[in-house]
Amino acid sequence: MSDNDWTPDQPLVSIRDVHKSFGNLEVLKGVTLDVMKGEVICIIGPSGSGKSTLIRCVNALNTIDSGSIKVEGQEVHDPNLDKLDLRKKVGMVFQQYNLFPHKTALENIMMAPLKVLKQPQAEVEERAHKLIKRVNLGGKENAYPGELSGGQQQRVAIARSLAMNPDVMLFDEVTAALDPETVNEVLLAIKDLAQDGMTCILVTHEMGFAREVADHIYFTDRGVIVEHGPPATFFTEAKDPRTKEFLSQIL
Amino acid sequence: MKSGTRNNTDLAVLKPFNYSPTGSVHDLQFSRWLAEFSPRSLIFFVFLFSLWPGFALAQSNYSMAQALEALWRWLPFVVGQGFVLNLVVSFLTMLIGTIAGVLLGLGQISPLRPLARSCWFVTQLFRNSPWLVLLFIVMLAFPFEIEIGGRVFQIPDWLKAVFGLALPIMANISEIVRGAILSVPTGQWEAADSLAYSRHQTLWLVILPQCFKRMIPPWMNWYAILTMATPLISLLGVEEIITLSRQAMEAEDNHPELLVPFFGFALVIFFAYCYPIARYTLRLEKRFAIRQ
């Protein structure tokens, strides 16, 4: 970060003309978007349009073939990138929760700050208790993931990610695997986070939720951003036929 | 061949597409075979055994009672010096094989391609070689004494045999470790990655604690196989139970009537030792399968 002249008034995440192929299949064909600090953006689009691949590139879980992704001015597409340094700044929540099944909810939250950031036990424990209350799971501290419902696991996963104090959070279809009745509790936790000023990039199929919390909505199809805009205009004044078709199917 | 406890269907379409993608983790064939001896089949063996006096008496004037009496006299020698050595060899082999196998298995999943490839090669080499050939090679290739700091240490034959047996055990443990690690869903690696765990931390804090339990039943399975295989080293002159039984029979003038009691006894003592291990292995396997 030494030779980095990034300042908070520049985009926190800056994606420029990103291309990515899996074998012969090009899933990202030149995607460009910016996320400012405190902004919440939602990426929507049909399955296989490259949404998840795009956000997985932001924390270097996937590599990109060309273009540039910068997080706080740090180039993610740099072979000498310190991935661990990047990932301390970027939190991620997955569709399948991916909690560590051999650890309790509280331990899941505390492990990374203790082992990765080497923060003192007492401080981490206090923060973990606060986080678990924040996602409305007070009393579940000592439950193992297997004893929690999908929605509860996903909220622990959010708290686990927040425990690292990230600057930006990535949400990869976090409600797609949930029972309908538990979707809301997870969305509430994310909304709470968004209103608190956390920078969020969400890949989602929850249009109502996107409309409510997003500052900006991007519609992707077949590896490109077809259309984007603030929710107020995006849902009512879509111009591209592909966007219109998608919205008519899903709304 | 892999009739897993997880499958309660015979319909191929209902079975998981890639039933055992990771190889040997759930491969407990030996323990299953051993543990499935029912009391009825045991009675059958006893019946076969009881036919022996008839043949024996018909052949010579050396009586069954004399043969059994000879076995009784030699028992402390055969068990106390022979079978005990089999057990010592099995313990030491398992210890060395496990340590080396874990290292080799971790090497197999290393991101360093050359290291991973060579660990894979070593694993396959020793997994697919006949144990007896490995034993002979180690026996002949190892010096019978080594010099450390001016002092000469004799390497007894049984210790060389331990190294020889440890090679295939190492290779099979290596596969168990690799298979168990690969059986952990990739989501666990990704979650740990996204929380900035180093590869080392991911492995030791997240992945290995999850697959440790899964490794125990196949590990015990290999211990039972190994113990059953220890009489192989009698071919190299190591004084374990079979070698000593032969010596005892020679001292009793090699009456053919001695063969059944002496080797029958060896069979029984190995069975009595390994059968509970096999039963326990299957019980653990079932318990862990439910929990996971």
PDB file of C-alpha atoms in Angstrom, chain B residues 74-86 234 237-251 262-263:
ATOM      1  CA  TRP B  74       5.511 -74.510  23.300  1.00  0.00           C
ATOM      2  CA  LEU B  75       2.772 -71.929  23.841  1.00  0.00           C
ATOM      3  CA  PRO B  76       4.818 -69.527  26.013  1.00  0.00           C
ATOM      4  CA  PHE B  77       7.590 -69.608  23.400  1.00  0.00           C
ATOM      5  CA  VAL B  78       5.321 -69.146  20.384  1.00  0.00           C
ATOM      6  CA  VAL B  79       3.192 -66.432  21.961  1.00  0.00           C
ATOM      7  CA  GLY B  80       5.580 -64.763  24.378  1.00  0.00           C
ATOM      8  CA  GLN B  81       8.401 -64.392  21.885  1.00  0.00           C
ATOM      9  CA  GLY B  82       6.680 -64.865  18.540  1.00  0.00           C
ATOM     10  CA  PHE B  83       3.288 -63.208  18.569  1.00  0.00           C
ATOM     11  CA  VAL B  84       4.547 -60.417  20.786  1.00  0.00           C
ATOM     12  CA  LEU B  85       7.108 -59.598  18.118  1.00  0.00           C
ATOM     13  CA  ASN B  86       4.328 -59.535  15.501  1.00  0.00           C
ATOM     14  CA  SER B 234       8.839 -65.051   8.595  1.00  0.00           C
ATOM     15  CA  GLY B 237      13.834 -65.223   8.840  1.00  0.00           C
ATOM     16  CA  VAL B 238      12.432 -62.825  11.413  1.00  0.00           C
ATOM     17  CA  GLU B 239      11.602 -64.814  14.521  1.00  0.00           C
ATOM     18  CA  GLU B 240       7.909 -64.055  14.753  1.00  0.00           C
ATOM     19  CA  ILE B 241       5.061 -66.453  15.469  1.00  0.00           C
ATOM     20  CA  ILE B 242       5.254 -68.528  12.271  1.00  0.00           C
ATOM     21  CA  THR B 243       9.040 -68.899  12.343  1.00  0.00           C
ATOM     22  CA  LEU B 244       8.926 -69.923  15.987  1.00  0.00           C
ATOM     23  CA  SER B 245       6.053 -72.339  15.375  1.00  0.00           C
ATOM     24  CA  ARG B 246       8.156 -74.035  12.702  1.00  0.00           C
ATOM     25  CA  GLN B 247      11.127 -74.201  15.061  1.00  0.00           C
ATOM     26  CA  ALA B 248       8.914 -75.713  17.761  1.00  0.00           C
ATOM     27  CA  MET B 249       7.554 -78.311  15.333  1.00  0.00           C
ATOM     28  CA  GLU B 250      11.070 -79.217  14.278  1.00  0.00           C
ATOM     29  CA  ALA B 251      12.009 -79.710  17.904  1.00  0.00           C
ATOM     30  CA  PHE B 262       0.302 -75.046  15.508  1.00  0.00           C
ATOM     31  CA  PHE B 263      -0.830 -73.154  12.415  1.00  0.00           C
TER      32      PHE B 263
END
